[in-house]
Coordinates of C-alpha atoms and ligand atoms in Angstrom, one line a residue:
M1 CA -37.7 -190.1 2.9
I2 CA -38.5 -188.4 6.2
N3 CA -36.1 -188.8 9.1
I4 CA -38.0 -189.3 12.4
L5 CA -36.0 -189.0 15.6
I6 CA -37.7 -190.8 18.5
T7 CA -36.4 -190.1 21.9
G8 CA -36.9 -192.8 24.6
G9 CA -37.8 -195.5 22.0
A10 CA -36.5 -198.3 24.2
G11 CA -39.0 -197.6 26.9
F12 CA -42.6 -198.8 27.2
I13 CA -44.5 -196.4 24.9
G14 CA -41.6 -195.5 22.6
S15 CA -40.9 -199.2 21.8
N16 CA -44.6 -199.9 21.2
F17 CA -44.6 -196.9 18.9
L18 CA -41.5 -198.1 16.9
N19 CA -42.8 -201.7 16.7
L20 CA -46.0 -200.3 15.1
F21 CA -44.6 -197.7 12.8
V22 CA -41.1 -198.8 11.6
P23 CA -42.5 -201.8 9.6
R24 CA -45.6 -199.8 8.5
H25 CA -43.5 -197.0 7.1
P26 CA -40.5 -198.4 5.2
E27 CA -40.4 -195.0 3.3
H28 CA -39.4 -193.2 6.6
N29 CA -36.1 -193.5 8.4
F30 CA -36.5 -193.9 12.2
I31 CA -33.7 -193.0 14.6
N32 CA -34.1 -194.1 18.2
L33 CA -32.1 -192.0 20.7
D34 CA -32.2 -193.6 24.2
K35 CA -30.0 -193.4 27.2
L36 CA -31.0 -196.9 28.2
T37 CA -31.9 -196.2 31.8
Y38 CA -33.3 -199.0 34.0
A39 CA -36.7 -198.5 32.3
A40 CA -35.3 -199.3 28.8
N41 CA -35.0 -202.7 27.3
L42 CA -33.6 -203.4 23.8
L43 CA -35.4 -206.7 23.8
N44 CA -38.6 -204.6 23.3
L45 CA -37.2 -203.9 19.8
K46 CA -36.0 -207.3 18.7
G47 CA -38.6 -207.5 16.0
I48 CA -37.5 -204.4 14.2
E49 CA -33.8 -204.1 15.1
N50 CA -32.6 -205.3 11.7
L51 CA -34.9 -203.4 9.5
P52 CA -33.1 -201.0 7.2
N53 CA -35.2 -198.0 8.2
Y54 CA -34.4 -198.4 11.9
N55 CA -31.3 -197.0 13.7
F56 CA -30.4 -197.0 17.4
V57 CA -28.2 -194.5 19.1
Q58 CA -27.4 -194.7 22.8
G59 CA -27.3 -191.1 24.2
D60 CA -28.5 -188.8 26.9
I61 CA -30.7 -185.9 26.0
T62 CA -29.3 -183.9 29.0
D63 CA -26.0 -183.9 27.0
Y64 CA -26.5 -181.0 24.6
N65 CA -23.4 -181.8 22.5
K66 CA -24.6 -185.4 22.0
V67 CA -28.0 -184.0 20.9
L68 CA -26.3 -181.7 18.4
E69 CA -24.1 -184.5 17.1
I70 CA -27.3 -186.6 16.4
F71 CA -29.0 -183.6 14.6
E72 CA -25.8 -183.1 12.5
K73 CA -25.6 -186.8 11.6
Y74 CA -29.3 -187.7 11.0
N75 CA -30.9 -184.3 10.1
P76 CA -34.3 -185.1 11.6
D77 CA -37.5 -183.7 10.0
I78 CA -39.7 -184.8 12.9
V79 CA -38.8 -185.3 16.6
I80 CA -41.2 -187.4 18.6
H81 CA -40.1 -186.8 22.2
F82 CA -41.0 -189.7 24.5
A83 CA -37.8 -189.8 26.7
A84 CA -38.5 -189.0 30.3
E85 CA -38.2 -190.2 33.8
S86 CA -41.7 -191.5 34.1
H87 CA -42.5 -193.0 37.5
V88 CA -44.2 -190.9 40.1
D89 CA -42.9 -192.9 43.1
R90 CA -39.3 -192.5 41.9
S91 CA -39.8 -188.8 41.5
I92 CA -40.9 -188.6 45.2
L93 CA -37.8 -190.5 46.4
G94 CA -35.3 -188.9 44.0
P95 CA -36.5 -185.9 42.0
A96 CA -33.2 -184.7 40.6
A97 CA -33.1 -187.0 37.6
F98 CA -36.7 -185.8 36.7
I99 CA -35.6 -182.2 36.6
Q100 CA -32.6 -183.1 34.4
T101 CA -34.2 -185.4 31.9
N102 CA -37.7 -184.0 31.7
I103 CA -36.9 -180.3 31.8
V104 CA -33.2 -179.8 30.8
G105 CA -33.4 -182.7 28.3
T106 CA -36.5 -181.2 26.6
F107 CA -34.9 -177.8 26.6
N108 CA -31.8 -179.2 24.8
L109 CA -33.9 -180.9 22.1
L110 CA -35.9 -177.6 21.6
E111 CA -32.6 -175.7 21.3
A112 CA -31.2 -178.2 18.8
C113 CA -34.4 -177.9 16.7
R114 CA -34.1 -174.1 16.8
K115 CA -30.5 -174.2 15.7
Y116 CA -30.9 -176.8 12.9
W117 CA -34.3 -176.0 11.6
F118 CA -34.0 -172.2 11.4
K119 CA -31.1 -172.2 9.0
S120 CA -33.6 -171.3 6.3
N121 CA -37.2 -170.1 6.7
H122 CA -38.4 -172.6 4.2
N123 CA -36.9 -175.5 6.0
K124 CA -38.7 -174.8 9.3
Y125 CA -42.3 -175.4 7.9
R126 CA -41.4 -179.0 6.9
K127 CA -40.4 -179.8 10.4
L128 CA -42.2 -180.9 13.6
F129 CA -41.4 -181.3 17.3
H130 CA -44.1 -183.6 18.8
H131 CA -44.0 -183.6 22.6
V132 CA -45.5 -186.6 24.4
S133 CA -47.0 -185.5 27.7
T134 CA -49.3 -186.6 30.4
D135 CA -52.7 -185.9 32.0
E136 CA -51.0 -185.5 35.4
V137 CA -50.1 -181.9 34.5
Y138 CA -53.8 -181.0 35.2
G139 CA -53.7 -182.1 38.8
S140 CA -56.5 -184.1 40.3
L141 CA -60.3 -184.3 40.0
Y142 CA -62.8 -184.9 42.8
L143 CA -64.9 -188.1 42.6
N144 CA -68.1 -186.5 41.4
E145 CA -66.5 -183.7 39.3
K146 CA -68.3 -183.7 35.9
D147 CA -65.8 -181.6 34.0
L148 CA -63.0 -183.8 32.9
F149 CA -59.5 -182.6 31.9
T150 CA -59.7 -180.6 28.7
E151 CA -56.9 -178.9 26.8
I152 CA -57.7 -175.6 28.6
T153 CA -57.8 -177.0 32.1
P154 CA -55.3 -175.0 34.2
Y155 CA -52.1 -176.8 35.1
A156 CA -51.9 -177.9 38.7
P157 CA -49.2 -180.6 39.0
H158 CA -48.7 -182.3 42.4
S159 CA -45.6 -184.5 42.1
P160 CA -42.0 -183.8 41.1
Y161 CA -42.8 -186.0 38.0
S162 CA -45.9 -184.1 36.9
A163 CA -44.3 -180.7 37.8
S164 CA -41.3 -181.6 35.5
K165 CA -43.6 -182.7 32.7
A166 CA -45.7 -179.5 33.1
S167 CA -42.5 -177.5 32.9
S168 CA -41.5 -179.2 29.7
D169 CA -45.0 -178.6 28.2
H170 CA -44.6 -174.9 29.0
L171 CA -41.2 -174.8 27.3
V172 CA -42.5 -176.4 24.2
R173 CA -45.4 -173.9 24.0
A174 CA -43.0 -171.0 24.7
Y175 CA -40.8 -172.1 21.7
F176 CA -43.9 -172.1 19.5
H177 CA -45.0 -168.7 20.6
T178 CA -41.6 -167.0 20.8
Y179 CA -39.7 -168.6 18.0
D180 CA -42.4 -170.0 15.8
L181 CA -41.0 -173.5 16.3
P182 CA -43.4 -176.0 14.7
V183 CA -44.7 -178.0 17.7
K184 CA -47.6 -180.2 18.8
I185 CA -48.3 -181.6 22.2
T186 CA -50.4 -184.6 23.3
N187 CA -51.4 -185.2 27.0
C188 CA -52.4 -188.8 27.6
S189 CA -54.0 -190.7 30.4
N190 CA -52.5 -194.0 32.0
N191 CA -51.2 -196.5 29.4
Y192 CA -51.1 -200.2 29.9
G193 CA -49.9 -203.1 27.6
P194 CA -46.8 -205.2 26.7
Y195 CA -43.3 -204.0 27.6
Q196 CA -44.4 -201.8 30.6
F197 CA -41.7 -201.8 33.3
P198 CA -43.2 -203.7 36.4
E199 CA -42.8 -200.7 38.7
K200 CA -46.2 -199.5 37.4
L201 CA -49.5 -200.7 38.8
I202 CA -50.7 -203.2 36.2
P203 CA -47.5 -205.1 35.4
L204 CA -46.4 -205.0 39.1
M205 CA -49.7 -206.7 40.1
I206 CA -49.5 -209.3 37.3
L207 CA -45.9 -210.3 38.1
N208 CA -46.4 -210.2 41.9
A209 CA -49.5 -212.3 41.6
I210 CA -47.8 -214.9 39.4
E211 CA -45.0 -215.2 41.9
G212 CA -47.4 -215.4 44.9
K213 CA -46.1 -212.1 46.4
A214 CA -48.1 -209.4 48.1
L215 CA -50.1 -207.0 45.9
P216 CA -49.4 -203.6 47.4
V217 CA -52.4 -201.3 47.0
Y218 CA -51.8 -197.7 48.1
G219 CA -54.2 -196.3 50.7
E220 CA -57.6 -197.9 50.2
G221 CA -57.3 -198.5 46.5
E222 CA -60.0 -195.8 45.9
N223 CA -57.9 -193.7 43.5
I224 CA -59.1 -193.6 39.9
R225 CA -57.2 -193.5 36.7
D226 CA -58.4 -193.5 33.0
W227 CA -56.7 -196.4 31.2
L228 CA -55.8 -196.6 27.6
Y229 CA -54.2 -199.5 25.7
V230 CA -50.7 -198.4 24.6
E231 CA -51.2 -199.0 20.9
D232 CA -54.3 -196.7 21.0
H233 CA -52.0 -194.0 22.4
C234 CA -49.4 -194.6 19.7
E235 CA -52.1 -194.4 16.9
A236 CA -53.3 -191.1 18.5
I237 CA -49.8 -189.6 18.4
W238 CA -49.4 -190.6 14.7
T239 CA -52.9 -189.1 13.9
V240 CA -51.9 -185.8 15.6
I241 CA -48.6 -185.8 13.7
Q242 CA -50.4 -186.3 10.4
K243 CA -53.5 -184.2 10.8
G244 CA -53.2 -182.1 14.0
R245 CA -52.8 -178.3 13.9
L246 CA -49.4 -176.7 14.7
G247 CA -49.1 -175.2 18.2
E248 CA -52.1 -177.2 19.4
T249 CA -52.6 -179.6 22.3
Y250 CA -54.6 -182.7 22.0
N251 CA -55.8 -184.7 25.1
I252 CA -55.9 -188.5 24.7
G253 CA -57.8 -190.8 27.0
G254 CA -59.7 -194.1 27.1
N255 CA -62.9 -192.8 28.6
N256 CA -62.2 -195.7 30.9
E257 CA -62.1 -194.9 34.6
W258 CA -61.3 -197.5 37.1
K259 CA -60.6 -197.6 40.8
N260 CA -57.2 -199.2 41.5
I261 CA -58.7 -201.9 43.7
D262 CA -61.1 -202.9 41.0
I263 CA -58.3 -203.3 38.5
V264 CA -56.3 -205.5 40.9
H265 CA -59.4 -207.7 41.3
K266 CA -59.8 -207.9 37.6
I267 CA -56.2 -208.9 37.1
C268 CA -56.6 -211.7 39.7
E269 CA -59.7 -212.9 37.9
I270 CA -58.0 -213.0 34.5
L271 CA -55.0 -214.8 35.9
A272 CA -57.2 -217.4 37.6
R273 CA -59.0 -218.0 34.2
E274 CA -55.7 -218.2 32.3
L275 CA -54.0 -220.5 34.8
N276 CA -57.1 -222.5 35.8
R277 CA -56.8 -221.5 39.4
D278 CA -59.2 -220.1 42.1
P279 CA -59.3 -216.3 41.9
Y280 CA -59.1 -216.2 45.7
E281 CA -55.5 -217.6 45.5
F282 CA -54.5 -214.3 44.0
K283 CA -57.0 -212.0 45.8
K284 CA -55.8 -213.1 49.2
L285 CA -52.4 -211.5 48.3
I286 CA -53.9 -208.0 48.2
T287 CA -52.2 -205.9 50.9
F288 CA -53.2 -202.3 51.7
V289 CA -50.0 -200.3 52.2
K290 CA -49.1 -196.7 53.2
D291 CA -50.4 -194.2 50.6
R292 CA -48.2 -192.4 48.1
P293 CA -47.6 -188.8 49.4
G294 CA -49.7 -186.2 47.5
H295 CA -51.5 -189.1 45.8
D296 CA -53.8 -187.6 43.1
L297 CA -57.4 -188.9 43.7
R298 CA -58.7 -189.1 40.1
Y299 CA -57.6 -188.5 36.5
A300 CA -60.0 -188.4 33.6
I301 CA -59.5 -187.1 30.2
D302 CA -62.0 -185.4 27.9
S303 CA -60.7 -186.5 24.5
S304 CA -63.6 -184.9 22.4
K305 CA -61.1 -182.6 20.6
I306 CA -59.0 -185.3 19.0
K307 CA -62.1 -187.4 18.3
K308 CA -64.1 -184.6 16.6
E309 CA -61.2 -182.9 14.9
L310 CA -59.0 -185.8 13.9
H311 CA -61.4 -188.7 14.0
W312 CA -59.3 -190.8 16.4
Q313 CA -61.0 -193.5 18.5
P314 CA -59.5 -196.1 20.7
Q315 CA -59.8 -199.6 19.3
E316 CA -59.2 -201.8 22.3
T317 CA -61.7 -202.3 25.1
F318 CA -60.4 -202.7 28.7
E319 CA -61.7 -206.3 28.7
T320 CA -59.7 -207.3 25.6
G321 CA -56.7 -205.1 26.3
L322 CA -56.2 -206.2 29.9
R323 CA -56.6 -209.9 28.9
K324 CA -54.0 -209.4 26.1
T325 CA -51.7 -207.7 28.6
V326 CA -51.9 -210.4 31.2
K327 CA -51.3 -213.1 28.6
W328 CA -48.3 -211.2 27.2
Y329 CA -46.6 -211.2 30.7
L330 CA -47.4 -214.9 31.1
N331 CA -46.0 -215.7 27.7
N332 CA -42.8 -213.6 27.8
Q333 CA -40.8 -215.1 30.6
K334 CA -37.5 -214.2 28.9
W335 CA -38.4 -210.5 28.9
V336 CA -39.7 -210.7 32.5
D337 CA -36.3 -212.4 33.6
S338 CA -34.4 -209.6 31.8
I339 CA -36.3 -207.0 33.9
Q340 CA -36.0 -208.6 37.3
T341 CA -32.4 -207.7 37.8
G342 CA -30.6 -206.3 40.8
E343 CA -31.8 -202.8 40.0
Y344 CA -35.4 -203.9 40.0
K345 CA -35.1 -205.8 43.2
N346 CA -33.4 -202.8 44.9
W347 CA -36.3 -200.6 43.8
L348 CA -38.9 -203.0 45.3
N349 CA -37.0 -203.0 48.6
Y350 CA -36.6 -199.2 48.5
N351 CA -40.2 -198.4 47.7
Y352 CA -42.1 -201.2 49.5
T353 CA -40.2 -202.1 52.6
N354 CA -41.9 -200.6 55.7
R355 CA -44.7 -199.1 53.7
Ligands
NAD401 P1 -40.5 -195.3 30.3 O1 -40.0 -194.9 31.6 O2 -41.0 -196.7 30.1 O3 -39.4 -195.0 29.2 C1 -38.7 -193.9 29.1 C2 -37.5 -194.1 28.2 O4 -36.8 -192.8 28.1 C3 -36.5 -195.2 28.6 O5 -36.2 -196.0 27.5 C4 -35.3 -194.4 29.1 O6 -34.1 -195.1 28.9 C5 -35.4 -193.2 28.2 N1 -34.7 -192.0 28.8 C6 -34.8 -191.6 30.1 N2 -34.0 -190.6 30.4 C7 -33.3 -190.4 29.2 C8 -32.4 -189.4 28.8 N3 -31.9 -188.5 29.7 N4 -31.9 -189.4 27.6 C9 -32.4 -190.3 26.7 N5 -33.3 -191.3 27.0 C10 -33.8 -191.3 28.2 O7 -41.7 -194.2 30.0 P2 -43.1 -194.4 29.2 O8 -44.1 -194.9 30.1 O9 -42.8 -195.2 27.9 O10 -43.4 -192.9 28.9 C11 -43.0 -192.3 27.7 C12 -43.5 -190.9 27.6 O11 -44.9 -190.8 27.7 C13 -43.0 -190.0 28.8 O12 -42.7 -188.7 28.4 C14 -44.2 -190.0 29.8 O13 -44.2 -188.8 30.5 C15 -45.3 -190.0 28.8 N6 -46.6 -190.6 29.3 C16 -46.6 -191.9 29.8 C17 -47.8 -192.4 30.2 C18 -47.8 -193.8 30.8 O14 -48.9 -194.2 31.3 N7 -46.8 -194.6 30.9 C19 -49.0 -191.7 30.0 C20 -48.9 -190.5 29.4 C21 -47.7 -189.9 29.0
DAU402 O1 -51.7 -190.5 34.0 C1 -50.5 -190.7 33.2 C2 -49.4 -191.2 34.1 O2 -49.7 -192.5 34.4 C3 -48.0 -191.1 33.4 O3 -47.7 -189.8 33.1 C4 -47.0 -191.7 34.2 O4 -45.7 -191.8 33.5 C5 -47.4 -193.2 34.6 O5 -46.4 -193.7 35.5 C6 -48.7 -193.2 35.2 O6 -48.7 -192.6 36.5 P1 -49.5 -193.2 37.8 O7 -48.9 -192.7 39.0 O8 -51.0 -193.0 37.6 O9 -49.2 -194.7 37.5 P2 -48.8 -195.9 38.5 O10 -48.9 -197.2 37.7 O11 -47.6 -195.6 39.3 O12 -50.0 -195.9 39.6 C7 -51.3 -196.1 39.1 C8 -52.2 -196.0 40.4 O13 -51.9 -197.2 41.2 C9 -51.9 -194.9 41.3 O14 -53.1 -194.4 41.8 C10 -51.0 -195.4 42.4 C11 -51.5 -196.9 42.5 N1 -50.4 -197.9 42.9 C12 -49.3 -197.9 42.2 C13 -48.3 -198.8 42.5 C14 -47.0 -198.8 41.7 C15 -50.7 -198.7 43.9 O15 -51.7 -198.7 44.5 N2 -49.7 -199.6 44.2 C16 -48.5 -199.7 43.6 O16 -47.6 -200.5 43.9

C-alpha cells in the first residue's frame, strides 16, 4: 500500500482528484491535508468520506510542526501538492496570504520531504513530490503570438498570485537540483467543472445569471484563457505521477482558447436551453466593469510534451464539459447554498462594489 498525501484536497481541483482516484485505487491510502479556508468545502468529498482508504486532517501547511506531525503519523510515499491561495483578484487585494501559503507552505512541505525521505538513500527513490502549478507563471501572450507556453518559456508572472506560484515552482526545482529530491511539476491552464468556488469566472457567471444578477465582465471581455475540464487535469496529473520523468515539468492545456465575453454568451445560451428561457434574459445582465489591474491578455498552453511522451489527451470537449458544468450548478442547490455564506457575500461586495 502506498500512502499518498494530498494537500488542498477539499478545494476545487483537489476534491475532483480525490473523488476520481480514492475509489479507483483502494490499494492506496489517501490522506487529505487541508486548512479549510473559504475555498474549501467538505461537501465536495461526501461520496468518499467513509471509504477505508481515505483520511482527512485539518491543518495548515504554513505550520511546519503540523506538517512534520503528519509526516510522522502517515509516512507519505507521494505528496501531491494542490494547496494554495488560488484567486488572482484576492491576491491583488491581499497578497500576504499568498506569500505564506504558496511560498512558505511549499517550502515547509519540501523541507519535511527532505527530512523524512532522506533517512536512507534507498528510501528516497521510492518517493515523489508532485507540485501542481499554473500556466500563469509564464506571463501573457499577445493575440497573434504563434508560440504558445512551453516548458521552457521563461517565467514572467504579473500578479502576486502568479509570482507566488512561480516562486514555489523555483523552490521545487531547486530541491531537485540541490538535494536530489524526487519531484515533478505540472503547469496547467484554466480549469472548470463541478465544485469550483463561485469567485472564478465560469461558476460566478452561472450563479449570477440564475439569480438574475449582473454578469461582471472585466474590461471589454477580450482576454483569452485556455480552458480544460477539471477531470482531464486530474487524469493528466495521475499520468505524470505514473509515467513522467523525475525533475521534469509537463504543461497541461485544453488547446481550447476562448475570449471571456464569448464564454459568458455561451453560458447564457446553455442556461436558456436548460431552463427553457430566452437567452436574452441572461445576456442583458452582462455588465462591463473596471478591468483587473495587470490583467494578462492571453494564456495558451502547448501540451505537446505530455501528449507525445505520456500519451495523455483531454477527453471532454468544451461543449460537453460546459453543459455538464452548468447542469451541475443547477442540480446542486445544497452545495450552492453552503457556499453563499457571509464570507462569499463580503467578497462580492469587496471586489465588485464601485468597479
Ligand atoms: P482552491 O482555491 O479551490 O482550493 C485550494 C485548497 O487549498 C482549499 O481547499 C484550501 O482550504 C486549501 N488551502 C489553502 N491554504 C492552505 C494552507 N495554508 N494549508 C492547507 N490547505 C490550504 O484551488 P484550486 O483551483 O483547486 O487549485 C488547486 C491548485 O491548482 C493550486 O495550487 C492552483 O495554483 C493550481 N491550479 C489551479 C488552476 C485553476 O484553474 N483553478 C489551474 C492551474 C493550476
Ligand atoms: O490559468 C490558470 C489559472 O486560472 C489558475 O492558476 C488560477 O488559480 C485560476 O483562478 C485561474 O486564473 P484566472 O485569473 O484566469 O481565472 P478567473 O476565473 O479569475 O478569471 C478568468 C478570466 O475572466 C480572466 O481573464 C478574468 C475574467 N473575469 C473574472 C472574474 C472573476 C471577469 O471578466 N469577471 C469576473 O468577475
